[in-house]
Amino acid sequence: MNAQTETNSRELTYSEAIREAMDIALGNDERVILMGEDIGVYGGAFGVTGDLVEKYGTDRVMDTPISELGGAGVAVGAALTGLRPIFEFQFSDFATLGMEQIVNQAAKLRFMLGGAVSVPVVMRFPAGSGTGAAAQHSQSLEAWTAHVPGLKVVQPSTPEDAKGLLLAALEDPDPVMIYEHKLLYKMKGPVPAGHYTTPIGKAAIRREGRDVSIVATAIMVHKALEAAETLAREGIDAEVIDLRTIRPIDRDTVLASVRKTGRLICVYEGVKTLGVGAEVSAMVAESDAFDFLDAPIVRLGGAECPIPYNPQLEKAVVPQVPDILDAARGLTKGRI
Amino acid sequence: MPELPDNVPYAIRTYSPERLRDAFLKMHLIRKFEEGAENSYTRGLIHGTMHLSIGQEASAVGACMSLTDEDKITSTHRGHGHCVAKGADVEKMFAEFFGKETGYCKGRGGSMHIADPSKGNLGANGIVGGGLPIAVGAALSAKRLGTGAVTVCFFGDGANNEGAFHEALNMAAVWKLPVVFVCENNKYGMSTSIERSTAVKRISDRAAAYAMPGVTVDGNDFSAVTEAVDQAVAHARAGEGPGLVETLTYRWRGHSKSDRNRYRTKEEIADWQSRDPIVAMARLLVDHHIVSEDEIAAVEAEATTIIENAIAAASAAPDPKVEEATRDVYTALILDEGTPA
Amino acid sequence: MPVEVIMPKVDMDMASGKIMSWHVAVGQPVAKGDPLFDIETDKAAMEVESPADGMLYHPAPEGTEIQIGQPCAWLYAEGEEVGDQPAAFGAAAAEPAPPPEPVAAVEPVRELAFTAEPALEKPRATPRARRLASEAGRDLTSFVGTGPRGRVQADDVLQALAPAPSAGFTAETGPLSITRSKGGEGTPIVLIHGFASDATSWAPLETHLRHRPVIRIDLPSHGKSPKLRIRCFADLVKEVRAAVDDLHLDAAHLVGHSLGGAVALALADTRPRKIASLTLIAPGGLGPEIDGAALTGLCNATRVESLAPWLRRLAADESLITDGYARLAMASRNDPALRHAQAALADVLFPDGTQAFDLRAALDRVDMPTRIIWGKRDAIIPWSHALRAPGKVALHLFDGLGHMPQIEAPDEVGKIIRSLV
């Protein structure tokens, strides 16, 4: 954190931070445009774009028809030819309709064309459960896009990172997918004023600890931190790592932490199998950090089912603080 | 250039003899390129498959006549002709076809992804309909950045039933973008005929749904294609919004090299071959004294030589290095993701 | 042909046994019927006799788990050429194998040795523990695993290699303290005191046992014995067994109180032919319950005021615990390192206020004259554990006594012991 941050930092919500980043980008660079469904006068389904349309006009804050495939493709084509579009999917679930353009086009154009082009598109995906929106509006599909070489995938967990990663994504020559957890939009936190970037591909150690490494993404970072406070009172010193970027993943930070603690819990909201946890676990198991493990690795992820509507069920199918506590206690007592 | 009477075909009235001779050469280059590609495939020199556009040369070259290097095209899996028409170097095309480091895509893309951004060619596309939204995006850039460029979006009859077609045309119209959709209707989406797959009789009828002009022309008639597309391009360039041109044409070869031609008759193929766009172009040029009979043969010979030299040079070019297989996945990668084992 | 030494089945549901120690060095002679090695099963530890005369070769490393009926060493005749190990050890599978067919033939079923999981010849250990052990140049079998199913954890290795300073004491080494009475004749009596006590606690009882030589052993981290790093109950027994073995006695009467009773029982189970009789006073190991608060209180007390209340819990009649007695007891516990060492021992033996070792099977097995003496007002270990004893064991239950019958009623207890000794 630099000196400017300390002096010019204010409390903003996560969505205000994103809006501020977009405002700065629109103001600084004529090539930046916003595209998405109902992001104009409506201000976005989650109010993230707010009143930016009044400041920059409908030419630069563009309401698209309900055409996720076409919209995503237009953003890709525009990025290919000189613009810097920020495309908002209204819900990350709707990106399934645009996957062709994300996976076949945005991710591969540079490679297929032998490096002749870049696709500097930014896409925003409001994701995650907890809003009672049920199975088609609550998914955490970030591992889908993170599985595709050519894309970069970030999951900011704080207002500061939400702004910094968005501004970094705009400066990045490659397609960057930003997964924003919907429950974080109203979360407040310090946000430096002005322009700054948070490096893509770099995890953050949110809490240092000796006994167990909890590697988390998005909202799970906050659950991990809450669990860590309880664990501290029990004499278990947990280190909490916020991955922030899942592609390219920050191998060094994770491995260094596991070498230190010898125990790893990976917690994420996406379905447990074949997700972020599988990658983090494999990364450790394949590296010399393996020799530092003093217990089996634990993954805490979403249940093997779509997100249910009933609030108790909805809560039960994604990791919660008690799940993290149980896992950490089990690992540190050598019971797992 | 002196005004010519209206009964003289549009192309003759509009373009200089040099441009016309060049267009004729390009049509021959396409034909010879495809034949050379097919021959190389037969001799086992080609790794993958290919989609040949023999029979569609007038559509590709005619549509690009009024385009500059600033103007963009997006192309399809059957894209060799569009590349040549937009000014690509056939040696680099063959090198790509052979998977060489000197190819347009450094051997990473192959037949289905040949592109030349320096000439405004944003690339062929392996996904049916994949280029349609991208073309609209390119047009959006042109409009926002005020470059005056127009994008010509080539697609086939098969793509007109993709959602991407409808979403792209709708958005282009809503935003009045400088893009011209050129549908090369060669009657078959792989084996399924347009009659069996498409509810409207003419694909250009669909333009009405998106409040843009739509026209259908003989795709084997160079001048007809040129006239229709040029008009749509001018319309778009003037800020009047998009247009749709359907060119009726025919691919002489199968969909790809694995096609056994079970869905169409020999008679149908022979009928279309009797309407060879190159023969028609030669007649047009000779009839209007643009080139002589002798020159016609000379142009073909020139094309043959260019292609033979290109194949020879491309064959001799180096392969990409295996250790560089993952190069160009990212423009700038912050962290080393490692190399494949 | 060398004679195979096999892992014997000593329990109904025993699938495998662990080699604890060899009595004979490699290449040394052993006579048929002589003690050859000690084993430990999930229920008990015991001594195994040599099946033949011969020289011992290729013994399985101590700590190896061997399936029953499978070879764990070979005996060669005098002059017989010793080549490569004739077969693999019958290492045990991780899950208890189904009870194998009774091994009737002299030749064991060789195939089993090869069907066993070869990887499990190595002990279970975490990657970090393996690395630490390897860096220290130590074999993993030299560590006692405290993780699930005996998995060796990093802490097990670290503590074994260098005692953690946070434990409050520095582990010492050396033999246990042995003291002997003057006088007495015949087979000696060996006394093993209880937790947080020491050899001096036997004084009241000893006045009734003067006809025999009396030998007192201070448990590790008690009395004058070194403060050892004890990692489990078997560790504790191993130390005491070594001390008894070093006495080179032909026979001994064993008397143990509380934890010392548990140790005595385990000792009798592994040295059955040397123990002439066994007297267990309020012994541990016969049930899970124990008063954890009292153990903690005894360990933690740093002054007479905090020690006395816990001492009073030991006796049925509190008036026996005079201020003078408490002062003396505290004086013997003044060394903080001793208190820390005993706390560490309690943590291993009685985690969460539970007896972490079970000797009921051993009590079923021991054959020498055995009796149990218990006070029915014992507040530390429930006297009802005595009811689990088989019929061959004599029970002496006192209505009015607590956890220390040998101090509360030394003459009664002395009389009972003397009737056999």
Coordinates of N, CA and C in Angstrom, one line a residue, chain C residues 211-212 253 276-279 368-371 394 396 414-421:
Chain C
H211 N 10.1 -59.2 54.9 CA 10.6 -60.5 54.8 C 11.2 -60.8 53.4
R212 N 10.9 -59.9 52.5 CA 11.5 -60.1 51.2 C 12.3 -58.8 50.8
H253 N 8.1 -60.6 42.5 CA 6.7 -60.3 42.7 C 6.5 -58.8 42.3
A276 N 6.4 -63.7 39.4 CA 5.9 -64.8 40.2 C 4.5 -64.5 40.7
S277 N 4.2 -63.3 41.0 CA 2.9 -62.9 41.3 C 2.7 -61.4 41.0
L278 N 1.4 -61.0 40.9 CA 1.1 -59.7 40.4 C 0.0 -59.1 41.4
T279 N 0.3 -57.9 42.0 CA -0.6 -57.3 42.8 C -0.9 -55.9 42.2
M368 N 0.0 -65.8 36.1 CA 0.6 -65.9 37.5 C -0.5 -65.5 38.5
P369 N -0.3 -65.9 39.7 CA -1.3 -65.5 40.8 C -1.4 -63.9 40.7
T370 N -2.6 -63.5 40.6 CA -2.9 -62.0 40.4 C -4.0 -61.6 41.3
R371 N -3.9 -60.4 41.9 CA -5.0 -59.9 42.6 C -5.1 -58.4 42.5
A394 N -8.0 -62.5 41.9 CA -8.6 -62.3 43.1 C -8.9 -60.8 43.3
H396 N -9.9 -57.8 46.0 CA -10.0 -57.4 47.4 C -10.6 -56.0 47.4
G414 N -0.8 -55.0 53.3 CA 0.4 -55.8 53.5 C 0.0 -57.2 53.8
K415 N -1.0 -57.5 54.5 CA -1.4 -58.8 54.9 C -1.8 -59.6 53.6
I416 N -2.6 -58.9 52.7 CA -3.0 -59.6 51.5 C -1.8 -59.9 50.6
I417 N -0.8 -59.0 50.5 CA 0.3 -59.3 49.7 C 1.2 -60.4 50.3
R418 N 1.3 -60.3 51.6 CA 2.2 -61.3 52.2 C 1.6 -62.7 52.1
S419 N 0.3 -62.9 52.0 CA -0.3 -64.2 51.9 C 0.2 -64.9 50.7
L420 N 0.7 -64.2 49.7 CA 1.2 -64.8 48.5 C 2.7 -64.7 48.3
V421 N 3.2 -63.7 49.0 CA 4.6 -63.4 48.7 C 5.5 -63.9 49.9

